[in-house]
CSV table of C-alpha atoms in Angstrom, one decimal:
chain,number,residue,atom,x,y,z
A,1,UNK,CA,75.2,153.3,165.1
A,2,UNK,CA,75.0,156.1,162.5
A,3,UNK,CA,77.0,154.1,160.0
A,4,UNK,CA,74.8,151.0,160.7
A,5,UNK,CA,71.7,153.1,160.2
A,6,UNK,CA,72.9,154.4,156.9
A,7,UNK,CA,73.7,150.9,155.7
A,8,UNK,CA,70.2,149.7,156.6
A,9,UNK,CA,68.6,152.7,154.9
A,10,UNK,CA,70.7,152.2,151.8
A,11,UNK,CA,69.8,148.5,151.7
A,12,UNK,CA,66.1,149.3,152.2
A,13,UNK,CA,66.2,151.9,149.4
A,14,UNK,CA,67.9,149.5,147.0
A,15,UNK,CA,65.5,146.8,148.0
A,16,UNK,CA,62.5,149.0,147.3
A,17,UNK,CA,63.9,150.1,144.0
A,18,UNK,CA,64.5,146.5,143.0
A,19,UNK,CA,61.0,145.5,144.0
A,20,UNK,CA,59.5,148.4,142.0
A,21,UNK,CA,61.5,147.2,138.9
A,22,UNK,CA,60.2,143.7,139.3
A,23,UNK,CA,56.6,144.9,139.7
A,24,UNK,CA,56.9,147.1,136.6
A,25,UNK,CA,58.2,144.3,134.5
A,26,UNK,CA,55.5,141.9,135.8
A,27,UNK,CA,52.9,144.5,134.9
A,28,UNK,CA,54.4,145.0,131.4
A,29,UNK,CA,54.4,141.2,130.8
A,30,UNK,CA,50.8,140.9,131.9
A,31,UNK,CA,49.8,143.8,129.6
A,32,UNK,CA,51.7,142.2,126.7
A,33,UNK,CA,49.8,138.9,127.2
A,34,UNK,CA,46.5,140.8,127.1
A,35,UNK,CA,47.5,142.9,124.0
A,36,UNK,CA,48.5,139.7,122.2
A,37,UNK,CA,45.2,138.1,122.9
A,38,UNK,CA,43.5,141.2,121.5
A,39,UNK,CA,45.8,141.2,118.5
A,40,UNK,CA,45.1,137.6,117.5
A,41,UNK,CA,41.4,138.1,118.1
A,42,UNK,CA,41.5,140.3,115.0
A,43,UNK,CA,42.8,137.5,112.7
A,44,UNK,CA,40.7,137.2,109.6
A,45,UNK,CA,39.5,133.6,109.4
A,46,UNK,CA,38.5,133.4,105.7
A,47,UNK,CA,38.0,130.2,103.8
A,48,UNK,CA,41.1,128.1,104.2
A,49,UNK,CA,43.7,128.8,101.4
A,50,UNK,CA,46.6,126.7,100.3
A,51,UNK,CA,49.8,127.6,98.4
A,52,UNK,CA,50.4,125.8,95.1
A,53,UNK,CA,53.4,126.2,92.8
A,54,UNK,CA,51.1,127.2,90.0
A,55,UNK,CA,50.7,130.6,91.7
A,56,UNK,CA,54.4,131.3,90.9
A,57,UNK,CA,53.8,131.6,87.2
A,58,UNK,CA,55.0,135.0,86.0
A,59,UNK,CA,56.9,135.9,89.1
A,60,UNK,CA,60.6,136.9,88.9
A,61,UNK,CA,62.9,133.9,88.8
A,62,UNK,CA,64.6,134.4,92.2
A,63,UNK,CA,61.2,134.9,93.8
A,64,UNK,CA,60.0,131.6,92.3
A,65,UNK,CA,63.1,129.8,93.7
A,66,UNK,CA,62.5,131.4,97.1
A,67,UNK,CA,58.9,130.1,97.5
A,68,UNK,CA,59.9,126.6,96.2
A,69,UNK,CA,62.7,126.6,98.7
A,70,UNK,CA,60.7,127.7,101.8
A,71,UNK,CA,57.2,126.4,101.2
A,72,UNK,CA,56.0,122.8,100.4
A,73,UNK,CA,53.4,122.6,97.7
A,74,UNK,CA,49.9,122.6,99.3
A,75,UNK,CA,51.1,124.5,102.4
A,76,UNK,CA,48.1,126.2,104.1
A,77,UNK,CA,48.4,130.0,104.4
A,78,UNK,CA,49.8,130.9,107.8
A,79,UNK,CA,47.6,133.1,109.9
A,80,UNK,CA,50.3,134.3,112.2
A,81,UNK,CA,53.4,133.4,114.1
A,82,UNK,CA,54.8,133.8,117.6
A,83,UNK,CA,58.5,133.5,118.5
A,84,UNK,CA,61.1,134.1,121.2
A,85,UNK,CA,64.6,135.2,120.6
A,86,UNK,CA,67.8,136.1,122.4
A,87,UNK,CA,70.5,138.5,121.1
A,88,UNK,CA,72.2,141.8,121.4
A,89,UNK,CA,71.0,145.4,120.8
A,90,UNK,CA,72.4,148.9,120.7
A,91,UNK,CA,70.5,151.8,122.1
A,92,UNK,CA,72.9,154.1,120.3
A,93,UNK,CA,75.0,153.3,117.2
A,94,UNK,CA,78.0,154.7,119.0
A,95,UNK,CA,77.5,152.7,122.2
A,96,UNK,CA,78.2,149.1,123.0
A,97,UNK,CA,76.0,146.0,122.7
A,98,UNK,CA,73.7,144.9,125.5
A,99,UNK,CA,72.1,141.5,125.8
A,100,UNK,CA,68.4,141.3,125.1
A,101,UNK,CA,65.6,138.7,125.0
A,102,UNK,CA,62.3,139.3,123.2
A,103,UNK,CA,59.0,137.9,122.2
A,104,UNK,CA,57.3,138.7,118.9
A,105,UNK,CA,53.8,138.1,117.6
A,106,UNK,CA,53.0,138.7,113.9
A,107,UNK,CA,49.6,138.6,112.2
A,108,UNK,CA,49.4,138.0,108.4
A,109,UNK,CA,46.0,139.6,107.7
A,110,UNK,CA,45.6,142.4,108.4
A,111,UNK,CA,49.2,143.3,108.7
A,112,UNK,CA,50.1,143.7,112.4
A,113,UNK,CA,52.7,142.7,115.0
A,114,UNK,CA,53.8,143.3,118.6
A,115,UNK,CA,57.4,142.9,119.7
A,116,UNK,CA,58.7,143.3,123.3
A,117,UNK,CA,62.3,143.1,124.2
A,118,UNK,CA,63.9,143.2,127.7
A,119,UNK,CA,67.4,143.9,128.8
A,120,UNK,CA,68.9,144.7,132.2
A,121,UNK,CA,68.6,148.4,131.4
A,122,UNK,CA,65.3,148.8,129.6
A,123,UNK,CA,62.1,147.3,128.2
A,124,UNK,CA,61.3,148.2,124.6
A,125,UNK,CA,58.1,147.6,122.6
A,126,UNK,CA,57.6,147.9,118.8
A,127,UNK,CA,54.2,147.5,117.3
A,128,UNK,CA,52.0,148.0,114.3
A,129,UNK,CA,48.4,147.6,115.3
A,130,UNK,CA,45.2,148.9,113.7
A,131,UNK,CA,47.2,150.5,110.9
A,132,UNK,CA,49.5,152.5,113.2
A,133,UNK,CA,53.1,152.1,114.5
A,134,UNK,CA,54.4,152.9,117.9
A,135,UNK,CA,57.8,152.6,119.7
A,136,UNK,CA,57.9,152.7,123.5
A,137,UNK,CA,60.9,152.4,125.8
A,138,UNK,CA,61.0,152.3,129.6
A,139,UNK,CA,64.1,152.6,131.6
A,140,UNK,CA,64.4,149.5,134.0
A,141,UNK,CA,60.9,148.7,132.7
A,142,UNK,CA,59.4,151.5,134.8
A,143,UNK,CA,60.4,155.0,133.7
A,144,UNK,CA,59.1,156.1,130.2
A,145,UNK,CA,61.9,157.6,128.1
A,146,UNK,CA,60.5,157.1,124.5
A,147,UNK,CA,57.0,157.0,123.2
A,148,UNK,CA,57.0,157.5,119.4
A,149,UNK,CA,53.9,157.7,117.3
A,150,UNK,CA,52.8,159.4,114.0
A,151,UNK,CA,53.2,158.9,110.3
A,152,UNK,CA,57.0,158.2,110.3
A,153,UNK,CA,56.5,155.5,113.0
A,154,UNK,CA,53.6,154.1,110.9
A,155,UNK,CA,56.1,153.8,108.0
A,156,UNK,CA,58.9,152.3,110.0
A,157,UNK,CA,56.8,149.7,111.9
A,158,UNK,CA,55.0,148.6,108.7
A,159,UNK,CA,58.4,148.1,107.1
A,160,UNK,CA,59.4,146.0,110.0
A,161,UNK,CA,56.3,143.9,109.7
A,162,UNK,CA,57.0,143.3,106.0
A,163,UNK,CA,60.7,142.3,106.4
A,164,UNK,CA,59.9,139.9,109.2
A,165,UNK,CA,57.3,138.2,107.1
A,166,UNK,CA,60.4,136.1,106.3
A,167,UNK,CA,59.0,134.1,109.3
A,168,UNK,CA,55.6,134.0,107.7
A,169,UNK,CA,56.4,133.4,104.0
A,170,UNK,CA,52.8,132.8,102.8
A,171,UNK,CA,52.2,136.5,103.7
A,172,UNK,CA,54.8,137.4,101.0
A,173,UNK,CA,52.9,135.6,98.2
A,174,UNK,CA,51.4,138.0,95.6
A,175,UNK,CA,48.0,139.6,96.6
A,176,UNK,CA,45.9,142.7,95.9
A,177,UNK,CA,48.2,144.7,98.2
A,178,UNK,CA,51.6,143.0,97.4
A,179,UNK,CA,53.4,142.8,94.1
A,180,UNK,CA,56.9,141.5,93.0
A,181,UNK,CA,58.8,143.0,90.1
A,182,UNK,CA,62.0,141.7,88.5
A,183,UNK,CA,65.4,143.2,88.8
A,184,UNK,CA,68.0,140.4,88.1
A,185,UNK,CA,68.7,136.8,88.7
A,186,UNK,CA,69.3,137.2,92.4
A,187,UNK,CA,67.1,140.2,93.4
A,188,UNK,CA,63.6,141.5,93.1
A,189,UNK,CA,61.5,144.4,94.3
A,190,UNK,CA,58.6,144.0,96.6
A,191,UNK,CA,55.9,146.7,96.8
A,192,UNK,CA,53.3,146.8,99.5
A,193,UNK,CA,50.3,149.1,99.5
A,194,UNK,CA,48.3,149.2,102.7
A,195,UNK,CA,46.6,151.8,104.9
A,196,UNK,CA,47.4,154.7,102.6
A,197,UNK,CA,51.1,153.8,102.4
A,198,UNK,CA,53.1,152.4,99.5
A,199,UNK,CA,56.4,150.8,100.6
A,200,UNK,CA,59.2,149.1,98.8
A,201,UNK,CA,62.0,146.7,99.5
A,202,UNK,CA,64.9,145.4,97.4
A,203,UNK,CA,65.1,141.7,98.3
A,204,UNK,CA,68.2,139.7,97.6
A,205,UNK,CA,68.4,135.9,97.4
A,206,UNK,CA,71.3,133.4,97.5
A,207,UNK,CA,72.0,130.6,95.0
A,208,UNK,CA,69.7,128.3,97.0
A,209,UNK,CA,66.8,130.7,96.7
A,210,UNK,CA,66.9,131.8,100.4
A,211,UNK,CA,66.1,135.4,101.2
A,212,UNK,CA,69.4,136.8,102.6
A,213,UNK,CA,68.9,140.6,102.6
A,214,UNK,CA,66.3,143.3,102.3
A,215,UNK,CA,67.0,147.0,101.7
A,216,UNK,CA,64.8,150.1,101.9
A,217,UNK,CA,64.6,153.8,103.0
A,218,UNK,CA,63.3,153.9,106.6
A,219,UNK,CA,62.7,156.7,109.1
A,220,UNK,CA,65.1,156.6,112.0
A,221,UNK,CA,63.0,158.2,114.7
A,222,UNK,CA,60.7,161.0,113.7
A,223,UNK,CA,62.5,162.9,110.9
A,224,UNK,CA,65.5,161.3,109.4
A,225,UNK,CA,65.0,159.0,106.3
A,226,UNK,CA,68.0,156.7,106.0
A,227,UNK,CA,69.0,153.5,104.1
A,228,UNK,CA,68.2,150.4,106.2
A,229,UNK,CA,69.2,146.8,105.7
A,230,UNK,CA,68.0,143.5,107.2
A,231,UNK,CA,70.0,140.3,107.0
A,232,UNK,CA,68.7,136.7,107.3
A,233,UNK,CA,70.7,133.5,107.8
A,234,UNK,CA,70.8,130.0,109.4
A,235,UNK,CA,67.6,128.8,107.7
A,236,UNK,CA,65.9,125.8,109.4
A,237,UNK,CA,62.9,123.7,108.7
A,238,UNK,CA,60.3,124.5,111.4
A,239,UNK,CA,56.8,123.1,111.3
A,240,UNK,CA,57.2,122.3,107.6
A,241,UNK,CA,58.3,125.8,106.6
A,242,UNK,CA,61.9,126.9,106.0
A,243,UNK,CA,62.6,130.2,107.9
A,244,UNK,CA,65.7,132.1,109.0
A,245,UNK,CA,66.8,131.9,112.7
A,246,UNK,CA,69.5,134.6,112.7
A,247,UNK,CA,68.6,138.2,111.9
A,248,UNK,CA,70.6,141.4,111.8
A,249,UNK,CA,69.3,145.0,111.4
A,250,UNK,CA,71.5,147.9,110.4
A,251,UNK,CA,71.4,151.5,109.3
A,252,UNK,CA,73.7,152.6,106.5
A,253,UNK,CA,75.5,155.9,107.3
A,254,UNK,CA,77.8,157.5,104.8
A,255,UNK,CA,78.0,154.2,103.0
A,256,UNK,CA,79.0,152.2,106.1
A,257,UNK,CA,76.8,149.6,107.7
A,258,UNK,CA,76.0,150.3,111.3
A,259,UNK,CA,74.4,147.2,112.9
A,260,UNK,CA,72.2,147.7,116.0
A,261,UNK,CA,70.2,144.5,116.4
A,262,UNK,CA,71.3,140.8,116.2
A,263,UNK,CA,68.7,138.3,117.2
A,264,UNK,CA,68.7,134.5,117.4
A,265,UNK,CA,65.4,132.7,117.3
A,266,UNK,CA,65.0,130.2,120.2
A,267,UNK,CA,61.5,128.9,119.4
A,268,UNK,CA,58.8,129.6,116.8
A,269,UNK,CA,55.2,128.4,116.5
A,270,UNK,CA,52.4,129.0,114.0
A,271,UNK,CA,49.7,127.6,116.2
A,272,UNK,CA,48.1,128.2,118.6
A,273,UNK,CA,48.0,131.9,118.2
A,274,UNK,CA,48.2,133.0,121.8
A,275,UNK,CA,50.8,134.5,124.2
A,276,UNK,CA,53.7,132.5,125.5
């Protein structure tokens, strides 16, 4: 009888823990949907603008090839994008890969995004909203283990927004806050000034004109400024725009690339701007 009682108690405890995890994840999903509605409510609906190749005059040669490759002449400026992905992630560069699925919502103007990824072990959320970055991680979707905010997270998350505008290429066109400068036939420097920050990327392009890599100095956590690279590949024509569907993020330590994120886009939409 005692053994049977222990078995039942153990089963009940595991069942209660499992139910708590499911409830926590359901609440996180509901909060995400509300936050995305709030995010896209802030989209600036100015007079409709359209991209034309005449805008490319004076830009570095590889940048001109890039926009001609990914945007049709007359393309309306994209207000935002929403996407879902699968992939793998490392919680520590010295640990193994874990499977992850995520949703991301990116706004072009003003710069903002929300990303939420879920694995068996954790739920993570990256965001840049109202000019500030934040990283939150919950073990099993319930127990807070990371909640990073402050100037270094503002820098890191705004850099993430800028690199992932590869999904939103009209947001990379020259503007008051964004300028391109020439380096060579296959690379150019992109400078963004926004919210008191000035950030730069070295963008590299292949012979077709597709953006294949971006490099910068980015904060890892709160204090350490390290070289960071993003890679883009497997471009596809989606809703009239050519975008990458495979992404890889990596830190560079002692000259060696240390990947920590590999994502494959499953679906991507420019309208309607609402939660999945």
